Coordinates of C-alpha atoms and ligand atoms in Angstrom, one line a residue:
M1 CA 18.8 17.8 7.3
S2 CA 20.3 14.7 8.3
E3 CA 21.7 12.2 5.8
V4 CA 19.4 9.3 6.4
V5 CA 16.3 11.7 6.1
S6 CA 17.6 13.0 2.9
L7 CA 18.4 9.6 1.5
A8 CA 14.8 8.3 2.4
R9 CA 13.1 11.4 0.9
E10 CA 15.1 11.1 -2.4
L11 CA 14.2 7.3 -2.6
I12 CA 10.4 8.0 -1.9
R13 CA 10.7 10.3 -5.1
F14 CA 11.5 7.5 -7.2
D15 CA 7.8 5.9 -8.0
T16 CA 9.2 2.4 -7.8
T17 CA 5.6 0.7 -7.8
N18 CA 5.4 -3.1 -8.4
T19 CA 2.5 -3.6 -10.6
D20 CA 3.0 -7.4 -10.7
D21 CA 3.7 -7.0 -14.4
P22 CA 7.2 -7.9 -15.0
S23 CA 7.8 -5.1 -17.7
T24 CA 7.3 -2.1 -15.3
G25 CA 10.2 -1.7 -13.3
A26 CA 11.7 1.7 -14.7
G27 CA 11.4 3.2 -11.3
E28 CA 13.2 0.3 -9.6
R29 CA 16.0 0.8 -12.1
A30 CA 16.3 4.6 -11.2
A31 CA 16.2 4.0 -7.4
A32 CA 18.8 1.0 -7.7
E33 CA 21.2 3.4 -9.8
F34 CA 20.7 6.0 -7.2
V35 CA 21.7 3.5 -4.5
A36 CA 24.7 2.5 -6.4
E37 CA 25.8 5.8 -7.2
R38 CA 25.5 6.8 -3.4
L39 CA 27.5 3.7 -2.6
S40 CA 30.3 4.2 -5.5
E41 CA 30.6 8.1 -4.0
A42 CA 31.6 6.5 -0.8
G43 CA 34.1 4.3 -2.2
F44 CA 32.4 1.1 -2.6
E45 CA 32.3 -1.1 -6.1
P46 CA 28.6 -2.3 -6.0
V47 CA 27.6 -5.1 -8.0
Y48 CA 24.3 -4.1 -10.1
L49 CA 22.2 -6.5 -11.5
E50 CA 19.1 -6.6 -13.7
P51 CA 17.3 -10.0 -14.0
A52 CA 14.8 -8.4 -16.3
P53 CA 14.7 -4.9 -17.9
G54 CA 14.4 -2.2 -15.2
R55 CA 14.4 -4.6 -12.3
G56 CA 17.7 -3.4 -10.6
N57 CA 19.5 -5.1 -7.6
V58 CA 22.6 -3.8 -5.8
V59 CA 24.7 -5.7 -3.7
V60 CA 27.9 -4.9 -2.0
R61 CA 30.2 -6.5 0.7
L62 CA 32.2 -4.5 3.5
P63 CA 34.9 -6.8 4.5
G64 CA 34.9 -7.2 8.4
A65 CA 37.8 -7.6 11.0
D66 CA 37.1 -11.6 11.5
P67 CA 36.9 -13.5 8.1
S68 CA 36.4 -16.5 9.9
R69 CA 33.1 -15.4 11.4
G70 CA 29.9 -15.7 9.2
A71 CA 28.7 -12.6 7.2
L72 CA 25.9 -10.6 7.9
L73 CA 23.3 -9.8 5.3
V74 CA 21.5 -6.6 5.5
H75 CA 18.9 -6.3 2.7
G76 CA 16.0 -4.0 1.8
H77 CA 13.6 -3.8 -1.0
L78 CA 13.2 -1.0 -3.4
D79 CA 9.9 -1.5 -4.6
V80 CA 6.6 -0.4 -3.4
V81 CA 2.7 -1.2 -3.7
P82 CA 0.7 1.0 -5.7
A83 CA -0.8 4.1 -4.1
D84 CA -3.8 6.2 -5.2
A85 CA -3.1 9.8 -4.8
S86 CA -6.6 10.7 -4.6
E87 CA -7.1 8.8 -1.3
W88 CA -3.7 10.6 0.4
S89 CA -3.4 13.9 2.3
V90 CA 0.0 14.4 0.4
P91 CA 1.3 13.5 -2.8
P92 CA 2.5 10.0 -2.2
F93 CA 5.7 10.1 -4.4
E94 CA 7.0 13.7 -3.1
G95 CA 8.6 12.8 0.0
E96 CA 6.9 15.8 1.9
I97 CA 8.0 16.6 5.3
R98 CA 5.0 17.8 7.7
D99 CA 4.4 17.7 11.3
G100 CA 7.6 15.9 12.2
Y101 CA 7.0 13.1 9.8
L102 CA 8.4 12.2 6.2
W103 CA 5.4 11.1 4.1
G104 CA 5.2 9.0 1.2
R105 CA 4.6 5.4 -0.3
G106 CA 7.6 3.3 1.0
A107 CA 8.0 5.5 4.2
I108 CA 7.9 2.3 6.1
D109 CA 7.8 -0.3 3.7
M110 CA 10.4 0.0 3.3
K111 CA 12.7 3.1 2.0
H112 CA 13.3 3.7 5.8
M113 CA 15.4 0.8 6.2
V114 CA 17.1 1.1 2.6
A115 CA 18.1 4.8 3.6
M116 CA 19.2 3.8 7.1
S117 CA 21.3 0.9 5.6
L118 CA 22.7 3.2 3.1
A119 CA 23.7 5.9 5.3
V120 CA 25.5 3.6 7.8
A121 CA 27.2 1.8 4.9
R122 CA 28.4 5.3 3.6
R123 CA 29.5 6.3 6.8
F124 CA 31.7 3.1 7.8
K125 CA 33.2 3.4 4.4
R126 CA 34.1 7.1 4.5
D127 CA 35.3 6.7 8.3
G128 CA 37.1 3.6 7.6
I129 CA 35.1 1.8 10.3
V130 CA 35.7 -2.0 10.2
P131 CA 32.7 -3.9 11.4
P132 CA 33.4 -7.3 13.4
R133 CA 32.6 -9.3 10.7
D134 CA 31.9 -9.0 6.7
I135 CA 28.6 -7.2 6.0
V136 CA 26.7 -7.6 2.8
F137 CA 24.3 -5.0 1.7
A138 CA 21.6 -5.9 -0.7
F139 CA 19.2 -3.4 -2.4
L140 CA 16.5 -5.7 -4.0
A141 CA 13.6 -5.3 -6.6
D142 CA 10.4 -7.0 -6.6
E143 CA 9.7 -8.1 -3.0
E144 CA 6.0 -7.1 -3.5
A145 CA 5.6 -9.6 -6.1
G146 CA 7.4 -12.3 -4.2
G147 CA 11.0 -11.5 -5.4
G148 CA 11.3 -13.4 -8.6
Q149 CA 13.2 -10.3 -10.1
G150 CA 14.8 -9.7 -6.9
A151 CA 16.0 -11.9 -3.7
G152 CA 14.5 -15.1 -5.3
W153 CA 16.5 -14.5 -8.6
L154 CA 19.9 -13.7 -6.7
V155 CA 19.5 -16.8 -4.5
D156 CA 19.1 -19.0 -7.8
H157 CA 21.4 -17.4 -10.1
R158 CA 24.2 -15.5 -8.0
P159 CA 24.3 -17.2 -4.7
E160 CA 28.0 -16.6 -4.4
L161 CA 27.3 -13.0 -3.4
F162 CA 26.0 -14.2 -0.3
D163 CA 29.0 -16.6 0.6
G164 CA 29.5 -17.4 4.3
V165 CA 26.4 -15.2 5.1
T166 CA 24.8 -17.0 8.3
E167 CA 22.4 -14.2 9.1
A168 CA 20.3 -11.5 7.9
V169 CA 18.4 -8.4 9.1
S170 CA 15.7 -6.6 7.4
E171 CA 11.9 -6.0 7.5
V172 CA 9.3 -6.4 9.5
G173 CA 10.5 -5.7 13.1
G174 CA 12.8 -3.6 15.3
F175 CA 9.9 -1.0 15.8
S176 CA 8.8 0.1 19.1
Y177 CA 5.3 -0.8 20.6
T178 CA 4.5 1.3 23.6
V179 CA 3.3 -1.3 26.4
R180 CA 2.2 1.3 28.8
D181 CA 3.2 5.2 29.7
G182 CA 7.1 5.4 28.7
V183 CA 7.8 1.6 28.8
R184 CA 8.4 0.6 24.9
A185 CA 9.0 -3.0 23.8
Y186 CA 11.0 -3.6 20.2
L187 CA 9.6 -6.2 18.3
V188 CA 12.1 -8.5 16.8
E189 CA 10.6 -10.9 14.0
T190 CA 11.9 -14.5 14.5
A191 CA 9.3 -16.2 12.5
E192 CA 7.0 -15.7 9.5
K193 CA 4.0 -17.5 8.5
G194 CA 4.1 -19.7 5.3
V195 CA 2.0 -18.7 2.3
M196 CA -0.3 -21.0 0.1
W197 CA -2.0 -19.3 -2.7
L198 CA -4.5 -21.6 -3.9
R199 CA -6.4 -21.8 -7.1
L200 CA -9.7 -23.6 -6.7
K201 CA -11.9 -25.2 -9.5
V202 CA -15.2 -26.8 -9.3
R203 CA -16.6 -28.6 -12.5
G204 CA -20.5 -29.1 -13.0
T205 CA -22.8 -29.4 -15.9
A206 CA -23.2 -26.5 -18.4
G207 CA -26.7 -25.8 -19.7
H208 CA -29.5 -23.1 -20.3
G209 CA -30.3 -21.0 -17.4
S210 CA -34.0 -21.6 -17.5
M211 CA -34.1 -25.1 -16.8
V212 CA -33.8 -27.4 -13.8
H213 CA -30.1 -27.7 -12.7
T214 CA -28.9 -29.8 -9.9
D215 CA -25.1 -29.6 -10.8
N216 CA -24.2 -26.0 -10.7
A217 CA -20.4 -25.3 -10.4
V218 CA -20.8 -21.7 -9.3
A219 CA -23.4 -22.9 -6.4
K220 CA -21.2 -25.6 -5.4
L221 CA -17.8 -23.3 -5.4
A222 CA -20.0 -20.9 -3.3
A223 CA -20.9 -23.3 -0.7
A224 CA -17.4 -24.6 -0.4
L225 CA -16.1 -20.9 0.0
T226 CA -18.8 -20.3 2.6
R227 CA -17.6 -23.4 4.6
L228 CA -14.2 -22.5 4.4
E229 CA -15.2 -18.9 5.5
Q230 CA -17.0 -20.2 8.6
H231 CA -14.1 -22.7 9.4
R232 CA -11.6 -21.7 12.2
F233 CA -8.3 -23.5 12.0
P234 CA -6.8 -24.7 15.4
L235 CA -5.3 -22.4 17.7
V236 CA -1.6 -23.5 18.0
L237 CA 0.7 -21.1 20.6
T238 CA 4.0 -21.2 19.0
E239 CA 7.3 -20.2 20.7
P240 CA 7.6 -16.7 19.5
V241 CA 3.9 -15.9 19.9
R242 CA 4.4 -17.3 23.5
D243 CA 7.3 -15.5 24.3
F244 CA 6.1 -12.1 23.1
L245 CA 2.9 -12.2 24.9
A246 CA 4.7 -13.6 28.3
G247 CA 7.0 -10.3 27.8
V248 CA 4.4 -7.9 27.4
A249 CA 2.5 -9.4 30.3
E250 CA 6.1 -9.0 32.1
L251 CA 6.2 -5.6 31.3
T252 CA 2.4 -4.5 31.8
G253 CA 2.2 -6.7 35.0
V254 CA -1.0 -8.2 33.8
E255 CA -0.9 -12.0 33.9
F256 CA -0.8 -13.9 30.9
D257 CA -2.7 -17.2 31.0
P258 CA -0.9 -19.4 27.9
D259 CA -4.1 -21.5 27.7
D260 CA -5.8 -18.2 26.9
P261 CA -3.8 -16.2 24.4
E262 CA -6.6 -14.7 22.6
T263 CA -7.5 -12.8 25.7
A264 CA -4.0 -11.4 25.9
V265 CA -3.9 -10.6 22.2
A266 CA -7.2 -8.6 22.5
R267 CA -5.3 -6.3 24.9
L268 CA -2.7 -5.1 22.5
G269 CA -4.6 -2.3 20.6
S270 CA -3.6 -1.7 17.1
L271 CA -1.1 -4.7 17.3
A272 CA -4.1 -7.2 18.0
R273 CA -4.8 -7.7 14.2
M274 CA -1.3 -8.7 13.4
I275 CA -0.4 -10.8 16.5
G276 CA -3.8 -12.4 16.4
A277 CA -3.3 -13.6 12.8
T278 CA -0.1 -15.6 14.1
L279 CA -2.6 -17.8 16.8
R280 CA -3.7 -20.1 13.7
D281 CA -3.8 -20.7 10.2
T282 CA -6.0 -18.5 8.0
A283 CA -7.6 -18.9 4.4
N284 CA -9.1 -15.9 3.0
T285 CA -11.0 -16.0 -0.1
T286 CA -9.5 -13.0 -2.6
M287 CA -10.8 -13.8 -6.1
L288 CA -13.9 -15.4 -7.8
S289 CA -14.7 -16.0 -11.5
A290 CA -17.4 -17.9 -13.3
G291 CA -19.7 -17.7 -16.1
Y292 CA -20.0 -15.5 -19.3
K293 CA -23.4 -15.1 -19.9
S294 CA -26.6 -14.4 -17.9
N295 CA -28.8 -17.3 -19.2
V296 CA -26.2 -19.8 -19.5
V297 CA -24.9 -22.1 -16.2
P298 CA -21.2 -22.4 -16.9
S299 CA -19.2 -25.9 -16.4
V300 CA -16.7 -24.3 -14.3
A301 CA -16.1 -21.9 -11.4
E302 CA -12.9 -20.9 -10.1
A303 CA -11.5 -19.0 -6.9
T304 CA -8.4 -17.8 -5.6
V305 CA -7.7 -18.4 -1.7
D306 CA -4.6 -16.6 0.0
G307 CA -3.7 -19.3 2.7
R308 CA -1.3 -18.5 5.5
M309 CA 0.0 -21.3 7.9
L310 CA 2.0 -21.5 11.1
P311 CA 5.4 -23.0 11.1
G312 CA 5.3 -26.8 11.4
R313 CA 1.5 -26.8 10.0
E314 CA 2.3 -27.2 6.4
A315 CA 1.2 -30.7 5.9
A316 CA -1.8 -30.1 8.3
F317 CA -3.0 -27.1 6.6
E318 CA -3.3 -28.8 3.3
R319 CA -4.9 -31.5 4.6
E320 CA -7.7 -29.5 6.5
L321 CA -8.2 -27.2 3.7
A322 CA -9.1 -30.2 1.3
E323 CA -11.5 -31.7 4.1
V324 CA -13.2 -28.1 4.5
L325 CA -13.7 -27.7 0.8
G326 CA -14.7 -31.3 -0.1
P327 CA -13.9 -33.7 -2.9
E328 CA -15.6 -31.4 -5.6
V329 CA -13.1 -28.8 -5.3
E330 CA -9.9 -29.2 -7.4
M331 CA -6.8 -27.6 -5.5
D332 CA -3.7 -26.4 -7.1
W333 CA -1.2 -23.9 -5.7
D334 CA 2.0 -22.0 -5.0
S335 CA 3.5 -21.9 -1.7
L336 CA 6.2 -20.2 0.0
P337 CA 7.2 -22.0 3.5
P338 CA 7.4 -20.5 6.9
V339 CA 10.5 -19.0 8.3
R340 CA 11.8 -19.7 11.8
T341 CA 14.7 -19.0 13.8
S342 CA 15.2 -19.0 17.6
F343 CA 15.6 -15.6 19.7
D344 CA 19.4 -16.2 20.9
G345 CA 23.0 -15.8 19.9
R346 CA 25.4 -12.7 19.6
L347 CA 23.4 -11.0 17.1
V348 CA 20.3 -10.9 19.3
D349 CA 22.2 -9.7 22.0
A350 CA 23.9 -7.0 20.0
M351 CA 20.4 -5.8 19.0
A352 CA 19.4 -5.8 22.6
A353 CA 22.3 -3.7 23.5
A354 CA 22.0 -1.2 20.6
I355 CA 18.2 -0.8 21.5
E356 CA 19.2 -0.2 25.3
A357 CA 21.9 2.2 24.5
E358 CA 19.5 4.4 22.4
D359 CA 16.5 3.7 24.7
P360 CA 17.3 3.1 28.1
G361 CA 14.8 0.6 30.0
A362 CA 13.3 -0.7 26.6
R363 CA 13.3 -4.2 26.0
V364 CA 13.4 -6.5 22.8
L365 CA 10.9 -9.4 22.3
P366 CA 10.7 -11.9 19.5
Y367 CA 7.3 -12.2 17.5
M368 CA 6.0 -13.8 14.5
L369 CA 5.1 -12.0 11.3
S370 CA 1.8 -12.9 9.9
A371 CA 2.8 -11.9 6.3
G372 CA 5.9 -12.8 4.2
T373 CA 9.1 -11.2 3.1
D374 CA 12.4 -11.6 1.3
A375 CA 13.5 -13.8 4.2
K376 CA 11.7 -16.6 2.4
S377 CA 14.1 -16.7 -0.3
F378 CA 17.3 -16.0 1.9
Q379 CA 16.1 -19.1 3.9
R380 CA 16.8 -21.2 0.9
L381 CA 20.6 -20.5 1.6
G382 CA 20.3 -21.5 5.2
I383 CA 20.4 -17.9 6.5
R384 CA 18.7 -17.0 9.9
H385 CA 16.4 -14.2 9.3
F386 CA 15.7 -11.5 11.9
G387 CA 13.3 -8.7 11.1
F388 CA 15.2 -5.8 12.6
A389 CA 14.6 -2.4 11.0
P390 CA 14.8 -0.2 14.0
L391 CA 12.4 2.5 14.6
R392 CA 11.2 4.3 17.6
L393 CA 7.5 5.2 16.9
P394 CA 5.2 7.5 19.2
P395 CA 2.7 5.8 21.1
G396 CA -1.0 5.8 19.7
L397 CA 0.5 5.5 15.9
D398 CA -1.1 2.7 14.3
F399 CA 1.9 1.5 12.7
T400 CA 0.7 -1.8 11.2
A401 CA -2.1 0.1 9.5
L402 CA 0.5 2.1 7.6
F403 CA 2.1 -0.7 5.8
H404 CA 0.2 -0.9 2.2
G405 CA -1.9 1.7 3.5
V406 CA -3.1 5.4 2.9
D407 CA -1.0 8.3 4.3
E408 CA 2.1 5.9 5.2
R409 CA 4.8 8.0 6.8
V410 CA 7.7 7.7 9.3
P411 CA 8.6 10.1 12.1
I412 CA 11.8 11.8 11.5
D413 CA 13.2 11.4 15.0
G414 CA 12.2 7.7 14.8
L415 CA 14.1 7.5 11.5
E416 CA 17.3 9.1 13.1
F417 CA 17.0 6.9 16.1
G418 CA 16.9 3.9 13.8
E419 CA 20.0 5.0 11.9
R420 CA 21.8 5.1 15.1
V421 CA 20.6 1.8 16.3
L422 CA 21.7 0.2 13.0
A423 CA 25.0 1.8 13.2
R424 CA 25.6 0.3 16.7
L425 CA 24.4 -2.9 15.7
L426 CA 26.7 -3.3 12.9
R427 CA 29.6 -2.2 14.8
S428 CA 29.1 -4.9 17.4
C429 CA 27.3 -7.7 15.4
Ligands
LIG501 ZN1 8.1 -4.7 2.6

């Protein structure tokens, strides 16, 4: 078994489930200690940090040939979302190998990239390979709950660990998408939508459930949420989405009409759900609560809405939400900004070259992620983010469904391919 596969397998065997409860990090600590030991073994002196008990983070720097150049950050999170074993074909935390795949929670989100980074870091150190510029490797806790005990904490409390870092690579990108027979595009994430988690509150008049009521908080909130559900935010064709759709059109020979991106998205198969969500802002109701007794009209009703806005739409999104929900709905929220960088420069060229060397004829294309990652925290340090965790996937595999999904798995040959691409990238970055 290759080193990268065996590392990924061992990482999956640590149940690093992030429950959102800050006190449940025992698995993360064990995984972080494992990573630190593998690095020490190869000759590194890793920095181990625990912002809260159990929430382990590991950072290490590999000096490059030219210290005057900005450093590259390669980061990955060690935590995973919960897995309900009864729904899976295999136990989710055993790292089973079957049918050419390594199975388990975290196989693609994102212990595969952690294993690739770890394997490359160890090899470079053991073989005395000096990358062109400093590389900072960071293995992080708590991404699945926003990174408050991981990336966010490090940026706030230990920013010096990232001194000189100008660019970063991590999830979600670098994976292949088979455009047509034998023609692959590799998607590089250059943008992420922003997040607005809203708490909504409507007040009304409390009273006995048997009487005439014209000021019912529950009914008013339900009406507002229905308006929101029926509302469509405007279609905005941003640069990465346009470039992605134009690139796919070029590869397939099917014409792309920028005035009708929805038709182009509909042709993308399993990618349509994710790319489609980057054509406009979205706001989905996720939680609802009101009342405490069947014959009492409560005075307050509350809901939570998961809002996601395109880069540049932050203020407009907030205004439009308030308008749709109406004046009776009180809004309060936590937000994380969108992320955006351009698809150019030496690092992007090095990504394209590394892919081309391992998969001749393939092309890299920029795209926007509809979700958020630790890039949101590192952006605060002025670091450009690229989603590039290289992975060659068989055609027909519904990759996006594996994220947080049942039977998450990574193809073994794709994982080994990814490690070779990452090693090439870090030698030429
Ligand atoms: Zn992830």
